[in-house]
mmCIF file of C-alpha atoms in Angstrom:
data_model
loop_
_atom_site.group_PDB
_atom_site.id
_atom_site.type_symbol
_atom_site.label_atom_id
_atom_site.label_comp_id
_atom_site.label_asym_id
_atom_site.label_seq_id
_atom_site.Cartn_x
_atom_site.Cartn_y
_atom_site.Cartn_z
ATOM 1 C CA MET A 1 14.660 -4.057 -10.957
ATOM 2 C CA GLU A 2 12.471 -7.039 -11.294
ATOM 3 C CA TYR A 3 9.058 -6.013 -11.680
ATOM 4 C CA ARG A 4 5.789 -8.282 -10.275
ATOM 5 C CA GLN A 5 2.493 -8.079 -10.074
ATOM 6 C CA LEU A 6 0.585 -6.130 -6.970
ATOM 7 C CA GLY A 7 -1.754 -9.075 -6.473
ATOM 8 C CA LYS A 8 -3.803 -10.857 -8.570
ATOM 9 C CA ASP A 9 -4.718 -8.011 -11.022
ATOM 10 C CA GLY A 10 -3.060 -4.663 -9.970
ATOM 11 C CA PRO A 11 -0.252 -3.232 -11.951
ATOM 12 C CA LYS A 12 3.257 -4.090 -11.880
ATOM 13 C CA VAL A 13 5.620 -2.968 -9.322
ATOM 14 C CA SER A 14 8.971 -3.000 -8.616
ATOM 15 C CA ALA A 15 10.417 -5.888 -5.789
ATOM 16 C CA ILE A 16 11.689 -3.420 -3.670
ATOM 17 C CA GLY A 17 10.319 0.195 -2.448
ATOM 18 C CA LEU A 18 11.351 3.091 -1.171
ATOM 19 C CA GLY A 19 9.773 3.756 2.288
ATOM 20 C CA LEU A 20 9.460 7.391 3.310
ATOM 21 C CA TRP A 21 8.998 7.332 6.523
ATOM 22 C CA PRO A 22 13.181 7.286 7.627
ATOM 23 C CA LEU A 23 13.632 10.381 4.747
ATOM 24 C CA VAL A 24 11.418 12.666 7.564
ATOM 25 C CA GLY A 25 12.709 11.861 10.323
ATOM 26 C CA GLY A 26 11.871 8.742 11.826
ATOM 27 C CA LEU A 27 15.344 7.475 11.983
ATOM 28 C CA GLY A 28 17.342 11.005 12.689
ATOM 29 C CA ARG A 29 17.082 14.042 10.677
ATOM 30 C CA ILE A 30 18.162 14.502 7.347
ATOM 31 C CA GLU A 31 18.159 17.803 5.097
ATOM 32 C CA GLU A 32 15.248 17.993 2.512
ATOM 33 C CA LYS A 33 17.560 18.694 -0.668
ATOM 34 C CA ASP A 34 19.255 15.052 0.284
ATOM 35 C CA ALA A 35 16.243 13.634 1.345
ATOM 36 C CA VAL A 36 15.112 14.732 -2.321
ATOM 37 C CA ALA A 37 17.985 13.474 -3.929
ATOM 38 C CA THR A 38 17.748 9.718 -2.483
ATOM 39 C CA ILE A 39 13.763 9.902 -3.646
ATOM 40 C CA ARG A 40 15.136 10.474 -7.472
ATOM 41 C CA TYR A 41 17.940 8.455 -6.965
ATOM 42 C CA ALA A 42 15.436 5.388 -6.375
ATOM 43 C CA LEU A 43 13.415 6.378 -8.765
ATOM 44 C CA ASP A 44 16.324 6.474 -11.541
ATOM 45 C CA SER A 45 18.035 3.116 -10.137
ATOM 46 C CA GLY A 46 14.574 1.430 -11.781
ATOM 47 C CA ILE A 47 12.020 1.697 -7.819
ATOM 48 C CA THR A 48 8.652 2.597 -9.103
ATOM 49 C CA LEU A 49 7.131 2.268 -6.469
ATOM 50 C CA ILE A 50 7.543 4.869 -3.291
ATOM 51 C CA ASP A 51 5.063 4.907 -0.174
ATOM 52 C CA ALA A 52 4.114 7.784 1.956
ATOM 53 C CA ALA A 53 1.646 8.371 4.485
ATOM 54 C CA GLN A 54 -0.897 11.122 6.040
ATOM 55 C CA SER A 55 0.521 10.224 9.347
ATOM 56 C CA TYR A 56 4.309 10.337 7.931
ATOM 57 C CA GLU A 57 4.791 14.134 9.142
ATOM 58 C CA ASN A 58 5.819 15.549 6.002
ATOM 59 C CA SER A 59 6.274 12.679 3.185
ATOM 60 C CA GLU A 60 3.680 13.315 1.197
ATOM 61 C CA GLU A 61 5.256 17.315 0.038
ATOM 62 C CA LEU A 62 8.341 15.757 -0.025
ATOM 63 C CA LEU A 63 7.503 13.169 -2.310
ATOM 64 C CA GLY A 64 5.840 16.147 -4.168
ATOM 65 C CA LYS A 65 8.721 18.022 -4.422
ATOM 66 C CA ALA A 66 11.055 15.043 -6.067
ATOM 67 C CA LEU A 67 8.135 14.272 -8.547
ATOM 68 C CA LYS A 68 9.080 17.594 -10.509
ATOM 69 C CA ASP A 69 10.664 17.207 -13.085
ATOM 70 C CA GLY A 70 9.523 14.745 -15.068
ATOM 71 C CA TYR A 71 9.635 12.036 -12.189
ATOM 72 C CA ARG A 72 5.976 11.700 -11.702
ATOM 73 C CA ASP A 73 5.965 9.455 -14.501
ATOM 74 C CA ARG A 74 8.127 7.220 -13.385
ATOM 75 C CA CYS A 75 6.234 7.119 -9.751
ATOM 76 C CA PHE A 76 3.694 4.222 -8.832
ATOM 77 C CA ILE A 77 2.486 6.588 -5.064
ATOM 78 C CA ALA A 78 1.865 4.562 -2.116
ATOM 79 C CA THR A 79 0.258 6.317 0.949
ATOM 80 C CA LYS A 80 -2.271 5.960 3.255
ATOM 81 C CA VAL A 81 -5.147 7.552 5.463
ATOM 82 C CA SER A 82 -3.894 7.575 8.738
ATOM 83 C CA TRP A 83 -5.640 8.013 12.663
ATOM 84 C CA LYS A 84 -9.393 8.584 11.934
ATOM 85 C CA TYR A 85 -11.285 6.467 9.068
ATOM 86 C CA SER A 86 -14.940 7.707 8.666
ATOM 87 C CA ARG A 87 -16.187 8.449 5.379
ATOM 88 C CA ALA A 88 -15.651 12.253 5.876
ATOM 89 C CA ASP A 89 -11.836 11.331 7.212
ATOM 90 C CA VAL A 90 -10.599 9.402 4.060
ATOM 91 C CA GLU A 91 -12.539 11.587 1.548
ATOM 92 C CA ALA A 92 -10.825 14.414 3.445
ATOM 93 C CA ALA A 93 -7.480 12.558 4.095
ATOM 94 C CA ILE A 94 -7.121 11.683 0.287
ATOM 95 C CA GLU A 95 -8.274 15.458 -1.263
ATOM 96 C CA SER A 96 -5.387 17.037 1.004
ATOM 97 C CA SER A 97 -2.445 13.768 0.197
ATOM 98 C CA LEU A 98 -3.794 15.150 -3.708
ATOM 99 C CA ARG A 99 -2.896 18.700 -2.838
ATOM 100 C CA LYS A 100 0.407 17.853 -0.856
ATOM 101 C CA LEU A 101 1.728 15.731 -3.723
ATOM 102 C CA GLY A 102 0.362 17.735 -6.475
ATOM 103 C CA VAL A 103 -0.570 15.188 -8.460
ATOM 104 C CA ASP A 104 -4.170 14.252 -9.902
ATOM 105 C CA TYR A 105 -4.058 10.331 -8.730
ATOM 106 C CA ILE A 106 -3.099 8.146 -6.401
ATOM 107 C CA ASP A 107 -1.822 4.833 -7.408
ATOM 108 C CA LEU A 108 -2.224 2.741 -4.273
ATOM 109 C CA TYR A 109 -3.864 4.504 -1.216
ATOM 110 C CA GLN A 110 -4.408 2.355 1.437
ATOM 111 C CA VAL A 111 -5.962 2.470 5.563
ATOM 112 C CA HIS A 112 -2.928 3.011 7.284
ATOM 113 C CA GLY A 113 -2.222 1.227 10.848
ATOM 114 C CA TRP A 114 -4.391 -1.547 12.776
ATOM 115 C CA TRP A 115 -8.378 -2.682 12.734
ATOM 116 C CA ASP A 116 -10.012 0.414 14.796
ATOM 117 C CA HIS A 117 -13.349 -0.742 16.054
ATOM 118 C CA LYS A 118 -14.368 2.905 16.471
ATOM 119 C CA TYR A 119 -15.171 3.107 12.693
ATOM 120 C CA PRO A 120 -16.855 0.735 11.047
ATOM 121 C CA ILE A 121 -14.667 -1.329 8.910
ATOM 122 C CA GLU A 122 -17.765 -1.273 6.231
ATOM 123 C CA GLU A 123 -18.182 2.927 6.064
ATOM 124 C CA THR A 124 -14.401 2.946 5.862
ATOM 125 C CA MET A 125 -13.835 0.605 2.558
ATOM 126 C CA GLU A 126 -16.802 1.632 0.967
ATOM 127 C CA ALA A 127 -15.241 5.094 1.271
ATOM 128 C CA MET A 128 -12.049 3.550 0.051
ATOM 129 C CA ALA A 129 -14.299 1.910 -2.790
ATOM 130 C CA ALA A 130 -15.543 5.542 -3.892
ATOM 131 C CA VAL A 131 -12.356 7.247 -4.070
ATOM 132 C CA ARG A 132 -11.315 4.540 -6.409
ATOM 133 C CA LYS A 133 -14.063 4.567 -8.498
ATOM 134 C CA GLN A 134 -13.926 7.850 -8.820
ATOM 135 C CA GLY A 135 -10.828 7.747 -10.358
ATOM 136 C CA LYS A 136 -8.650 9.633 -7.466
ATOM 137 C CA ALA A 137 -6.792 6.670 -6.306
ATOM 138 C CA ARG A 138 -6.218 3.777 -8.719
ATOM 139 C CA CYS A 139 -5.779 0.658 -6.532
ATOM 140 C CA ILE A 140 -6.979 0.272 -2.880
ATOM 141 C CA GLY A 141 -5.273 -1.592 -0.223
ATOM 142 C CA VAL A 142 -5.043 -2.103 3.567
ATOM 143 C CA SER A 143 -1.902 -2.485 6.402
ATOM 144 C CA ASN A 144 -1.699 -4.835 9.220
ATOM 145 C CA PHE A 145 -4.987 -6.549 8.871
ATOM 146 C CA ASN A 146 -5.131 -10.236 9.890
ATOM 147 C CA ALA A 147 -6.502 -12.971 7.695
ATOM 148 C CA GLU A 148 -9.912 -12.902 9.513
ATOM 149 C CA GLN A 149 -9.931 -8.982 8.952
ATOM 150 C CA MET A 150 -8.779 -9.666 5.268
ATOM 151 C CA LYS A 151 -12.350 -12.075 5.190
ATOM 152 C CA ARG A 152 -14.208 -9.677 6.294
ATOM 153 C CA THR A 153 -13.017 -6.669 3.901
ATOM 154 C CA LEU A 154 -13.747 -8.694 1.150
ATOM 155 C CA THR A 155 -17.262 -9.191 2.050
ATOM 156 C CA ILE A 156 -17.392 -5.213 1.596
ATOM 157 C CA THR A 157 -14.709 -4.559 -1.462
ATOM 158 C CA SER A 158 -12.081 -5.764 -3.597
ATOM 159 C CA PHE A 159 -8.311 -4.429 -3.135
ATOM 160 C CA GLN A 160 -5.233 -5.522 -4.291
ATOM 161 C CA SER A 161 -2.669 -5.283 -1.695
ATOM 162 C CA ASN A 162 -1.856 -5.811 2.651
ATOM 163 C CA GLN A 163 1.148 -3.347 3.549
ATOM 164 C CA ILE A 164 2.524 -5.743 6.641
ATOM 165 C CA HIS A 165 5.370 -5.643 9.901
ATOM 166 C CA TYR A 166 7.270 -8.670 7.570
ATOM 167 C CA ASN A 167 11.307 -9.318 7.898
ATOM 168 C CA MET A 168 13.368 -12.131 9.249
ATOM 169 C CA PHE A 169 13.161 -11.078 12.565
ATOM 170 C CA SER A 170 9.412 -10.954 12.717
ATOM 171 C CA ARG A 171 7.529 -13.890 11.219
ATOM 172 C CA GLN A 172 4.305 -13.609 12.850
ATOM 173 C CA LYS A 173 2.604 -13.199 9.476
ATOM 174 C CA GLU A 174 3.742 -16.240 7.561
ATOM 175 C CA ALA A 175 1.265 -18.877 10.037
ATOM 176 C CA GLU A 176 -2.295 -17.446 8.250
ATOM 177 C CA ASP A 177 -1.918 -13.681 7.103
ATOM 178 C CA ILE A 178 0.427 -14.259 3.807
ATOM 179 C CA PRO A 179 -1.404 -17.518 2.786
ATOM 180 C CA PHE A 180 -4.864 -16.153 3.000
ATOM 181 C CA CYS A 181 -2.917 -13.424 0.829
ATOM 182 C CA GLU A 182 -1.804 -16.020 -1.341
ATOM 183 C CA THR A 183 -4.386 -17.710 -2.006
ATOM 184 C CA GLN A 184 -7.287 -14.679 -2.461
ATOM 185 C CA GLY A 185 -4.771 -12.763 -4.643
ATOM 186 C CA ILE A 186 -4.090 -10.300 -2.301
ATOM 187 C CA GLY A 187 -0.044 -8.809 -2.830
ATOM 188 C CA VAL A 188 1.648 -8.062 0.329
ATOM 189 C CA ILE A 189 3.885 -5.084 1.226
ATOM 190 C CA ALA A 190 6.126 -5.887 3.008
ATOM 191 C CA HIS A 191 7.676 -3.334 5.337
ATOM 192 C CA SER A 192 10.614 -2.854 8.135
ATOM 193 C CA ALA A 193 12.032 -5.473 5.752
ATOM 194 C CA MET A 194 16.018 -4.996 7.279
ATOM 195 C CA ALA A 195 14.264 -4.320 10.436
ATOM 196 C CA HIS A 196 14.823 -1.143 11.420
ATOM 197 C CA GLY A 197 18.255 -1.955 10.962
ATOM 198 C CA LEU A 198 19.249 -5.163 12.119
ATOM 199 C CA LEU A 199 20.120 -7.018 9.609
ATOM 200 C CA SER A 200 22.034 -3.799 8.027
ATOM 201 C CA GLY A 201 25.042 -5.623 9.883
ATOM 202 C CA ARG A 202 26.135 -1.680 10.633
ATOM 203 C CA PHE A 203 24.889 -2.092 13.819
ATOM 204 C CA LYS A 204 27.521 -2.373 17.563
ATOM 205 C CA VAL A 205 27.133 -4.347 20.644
ATOM 206 C CA GLY A 206 26.293 -0.811 23.040
ATOM 207 C CA GLN A 207 24.900 1.076 20.039
ATOM 208 C CA GLN A 208 23.618 4.281 20.871
ATOM 209 C CA PHE A 209 20.928 6.001 19.182
ATOM 210 C CA ALA A 210 20.079 10.126 19.072
ATOM 211 C CA LYS A 211 17.324 11.052 20.467
ATOM 212 C CA ASP A 212 14.873 12.129 17.490
ATOM 213 C CA ASP A 213 15.731 8.530 16.476
ATOM 214 C CA TYR A 214 12.704 6.246 17.308
ATOM 215 C CA ARG A 215 15.146 2.814 17.843
ATOM 216 C CA SER A 216 16.317 5.064 20.866
ATOM 217 C CA ARG A 217 12.699 4.026 22.872
ATOM 218 C CA LEU A 218 12.362 0.607 21.478
ATOM 219 C CA ASP A 219 13.692 -2.165 24.114
ATOM 220 C CA ARG A 220 15.001 -4.431 20.690
ATOM 221 C CA PHE A 221 17.561 -1.549 20.566
ATOM 222 C CA LYS A 222 19.258 -1.670 24.136
ATOM 223 C CA GLY A 223 21.323 -3.902 26.125
ATOM 224 C CA ASP A 224 21.530 -7.488 26.164
ATOM 225 C CA THR A 225 18.464 -8.002 23.981
ATOM 226 C CA LEU A 226 19.798 -5.620 20.855
ATOM 227 C CA ALA A 227 22.862 -8.086 21.982
ATOM 228 C CA GLN A 228 21.083 -11.158 21.717
ATOM 229 C CA TYR A 229 19.519 -9.865 17.882
ATOM 230 C CA LEU A 230 22.864 -9.192 16.991
ATOM 231 C CA GLN A 231 24.422 -12.184 17.615
ATOM 232 C CA VAL A 232 21.742 -13.658 15.049
ATOM 233 C CA ALA A 233 22.596 -10.898 12.534
ATOM 234 C CA GLY A 234 26.669 -12.369 12.324
ATOM 235 C CA ARG A 235 25.372 -15.694 12.260
ATOM 236 C CA LEU A 236 23.214 -14.539 9.359
ATOM 237 C CA GLU A 237 25.824 -12.556 7.744
ATOM 238 C CA SER A 238 28.561 -15.959 7.645
ATOM 239 C CA VAL A 239 25.230 -17.546 5.695
ATOM 240 C CA ALA A 240 25.532 -14.239 3.518
ATOM 241 C CA ARG A 241 29.409 -14.741 2.931
ATOM 242 C CA ASP A 242 29.078 -18.144 1.861
ATOM 243 C CA LYS A 243 26.654 -16.957 -0.827
ATOM 244 C CA GLY A 244 29.021 -13.948 -1.906
ATOM 245 C CA ILE A 245 26.677 -11.601 -1.274
ATOM 246 C CA SER A 246 25.706 -9.281 1.813
ATOM 247 C CA LEU A 247 23.902 -8.935 4.867
ATOM 248 C CA VAL A 248 21.231 -6.573 3.854
ATOM 249 C CA GLN A 249 20.905 -8.695 0.116
ATOM 250 C CA LEU A 250 20.182 -11.760 2.169
ATOM 251 C CA ALA A 251 17.323 -10.248 4.611
ATOM 252 C CA LEU A 252 15.512 -8.732 1.074
ATOM 253 C CA ALA A 253 16.395 -12.220 -1.160
ATOM 254 C CA TRP A 254 15.167 -13.851 2.083
ATOM 255 C CA ILE A 255 11.654 -11.969 1.850
ATOM 256 C CA LEU A 256 11.600 -12.078 -1.923
ATOM 257 C CA ARG A 257 11.889 -15.772 -1.840
ATOM 258 C CA ASN A 258 7.495 -15.607 -1.100
ATOM 259 C CA ASP A 259 6.017 -14.686 -4.817
ATOM 260 C CA THR A 260 3.183 -13.413 -2.562
ATOM 261 C CA VAL A 261 5.490 -10.796 -1.009
ATOM 262 C CA SER A 262 4.267 -7.745 -4.698
ATOM 263 C CA CYS A 263 7.213 -5.486 -2.964
ATOM 264 C CA LEU A 264 9.438 -5.010 0.046
ATOM 265 C CA LEU A 265 9.919 -1.646 1.440
ATOM 266 C CA THR A 266 13.408 -0.801 2.639
ATOM 267 C CA GLY A 267 14.240 2.765 4.935
ATOM 268 C CA ALA A 268 17.250 3.687 2.280
ATOM 269 C CA LYS A 269 18.149 7.140 3.682
ATOM 270 C CA ARG A 270 20.999 8.147 0.994
ATOM 271 C CA PRO A 271 21.703 6.742 -2.489
ATOM 272 C CA SER A 272 24.652 4.448 -1.329
ATOM 273 C CA GLN A 273 22.246 2.211 0.676
ATOM 274 C CA ILE A 274 19.987 1.567 -3.023
ATOM 275 C CA ASP A 275 22.620 0.451 -4.513
ATOM 276 C CA GLU A 276 23.491 -2.574 -2.487
ATOM 277 C CA GLN A 277 19.627 -3.296 -2.260
ATOM 278 C CA LEU A 278 18.953 -3.425 -6.308
ATOM 279 C CA ASP A 279 21.364 -6.392 -6.346
ATOM 280 C CA ALA A 280 19.015 -8.324 -3.611
ATOM 281 C CA PRO A 281 15.844 -9.228 -6.597
ATOM 282 C CA GLY A 282 16.775 -12.293 -8.314
ATOM 283 C CA THR A 283 19.113 -14.302 -5.372
ATOM 284 C CA THR A 284 17.432 -17.476 -5.160
ATOM 285 C CA PHE A 285 18.267 -20.885 -1.987
ATOM 286 C CA SER A 286 18.952 -24.210 -1.939
ATOM 287 C CA ASP A 287 17.046 -25.772 0.570
ATOM 288 C CA GLU A 288 20.150 -26.335 2.328
ATOM 289 C CA GLU A 289 20.266 -22.834 2.274
ATOM 290 C CA LEU A 290 16.914 -22.277 3.758
ATOM 291 C CA LYS A 291 17.384 -24.698 6.453
ATOM 292 C CA ARG A 292 20.188 -23.042 7.447
ATOM 293 C CA ILE A 293 18.261 -19.892 7.548
ATOM 294 C CA GLY A 294 15.537 -21.408 9.807
ATOM 295 C CA THR A 295 18.111 -22.986 12.064
ATOM 296 C CA ILE A 296 19.760 -19.260 12.847
ATOM 297 C CA LEU A 297 16.385 -17.811 13.103
ATOM 298 C CA LYS A 298 15.162 -20.236 16.326
ATOM 299 C CA ASP A 299 17.685 -17.775 18.250
ATOM 300 C CA THR A 300 16.132 -14.628 17.474
ATOM 301 C CA PRO A 301 14.254 -12.674 21.008
ATOM 302 C CA VAL A 302 10.269 -12.913 21.177
ATOM 303 C CA LEU A 303 9.388 -8.906 21.613
ATOM 304 C CA MET A 304 5.671 -7.033 21.331
ATOM 305 C CA SER A 305 6.281 -6.020 17.150
ATOM 306 C CA SER A 306 8.259 -3.167 16.438
ATOM 307 C CA SER A 307 5.495 -1.763 14.167
ATOM 308 C CA GLN A 308 3.408 -2.359 16.862
ATOM 309 C CA THR A 309 5.466 -0.235 19.180
ATOM 310 C CA TRP A 310 6.530 2.122 16.277
ATOM 311 C CA PHE A 311 2.287 3.481 15.564
ATOM 312 C CA ALA A 312 2.258 4.051 19.281
ATOM 313 C CA HIS A 313 5.283 6.605 19.240
ATOM 314 C CA VAL A 314 3.425 8.083 15.879
ATOM 315 C CA ILE A 315 0.283 8.730 18.128
ATOM 316 C CA GLU A 316 2.350 9.936 21.212
ATOM 317 C CA LYS A 317 3.897 12.446 18.883
ATOM 318 C CA LEU A 318 0.329 13.474 17.094
ATOM 319 C CA ARG A 319 -0.942 13.846 21.234
ATOM 320 C CA ASN A 320 2.146 16.201 21.635
ATOM 321 C CA ARG A 321 1.937 18.230 19.075
ATOM 322 C CA LEU A 322 -1.978 18.976 19.578
ATOM 323 C CA ARG A 323 -1.593 19.393 23.218
#
């Protein structure tokens, strides 16, 4: 495993991290014992950063169970405050997270979602800085903030990372946001690294997803649009074959080619998927290979970001639960 510094002054974390949303039912139901086993296998394999969230169902409780028997010392816990961002909300959320995780502190505490104008960012980030000062969080970060929002946030307090939706099929962040992180020493955590499976090489045209799999509600996983994505993925797979690696390894290595990326998050649902991912760090590309990949990616369908669609899905689930 390769380890990278989280931003200019943060601790070292594994270049590959494990996101827990798929393990708590986002991509279909998984037995708890299998989810715990996958988390522990990741930690045993050298992955240190495990990412949860207040809004990821029972992700924090699940991680807390996995961290028993000595696993806490190997884990860099990243979790997030979701939905509401007032000072009181942040304070209550981190206390809840500490309790569910069964730990004394969180390694990276993040503001989840997008800039919410209902909550003054000054109040939110002052509350985040306070939990860091109190030792309840070692580092703090944001997610899906654009360059202008990060610039304003830095006038309130420093932060180590920005978790963004970034992969071969979602490259909007390359224009301004990733360069801003680079100049300011903010570590990028790239989530949805395999485009929710579109870059896994496992899907076929006409693929059907279970009703409890949120991909069943996304346009990019339906009909002609799915076929277009898979056609592009197939051409990328030919590049991978020429390099003697898998499409998964190509997709992850392509993200990690950028040193501003401190960690990418994958959504492994079983240990065998982790094994394939571990060989991605250290893979390099020639200029010719990057040009070939860039030409292929020009044919990527243009749709609303799946992370935006995902967040809308999470909010709808919450509303349904409260009705």
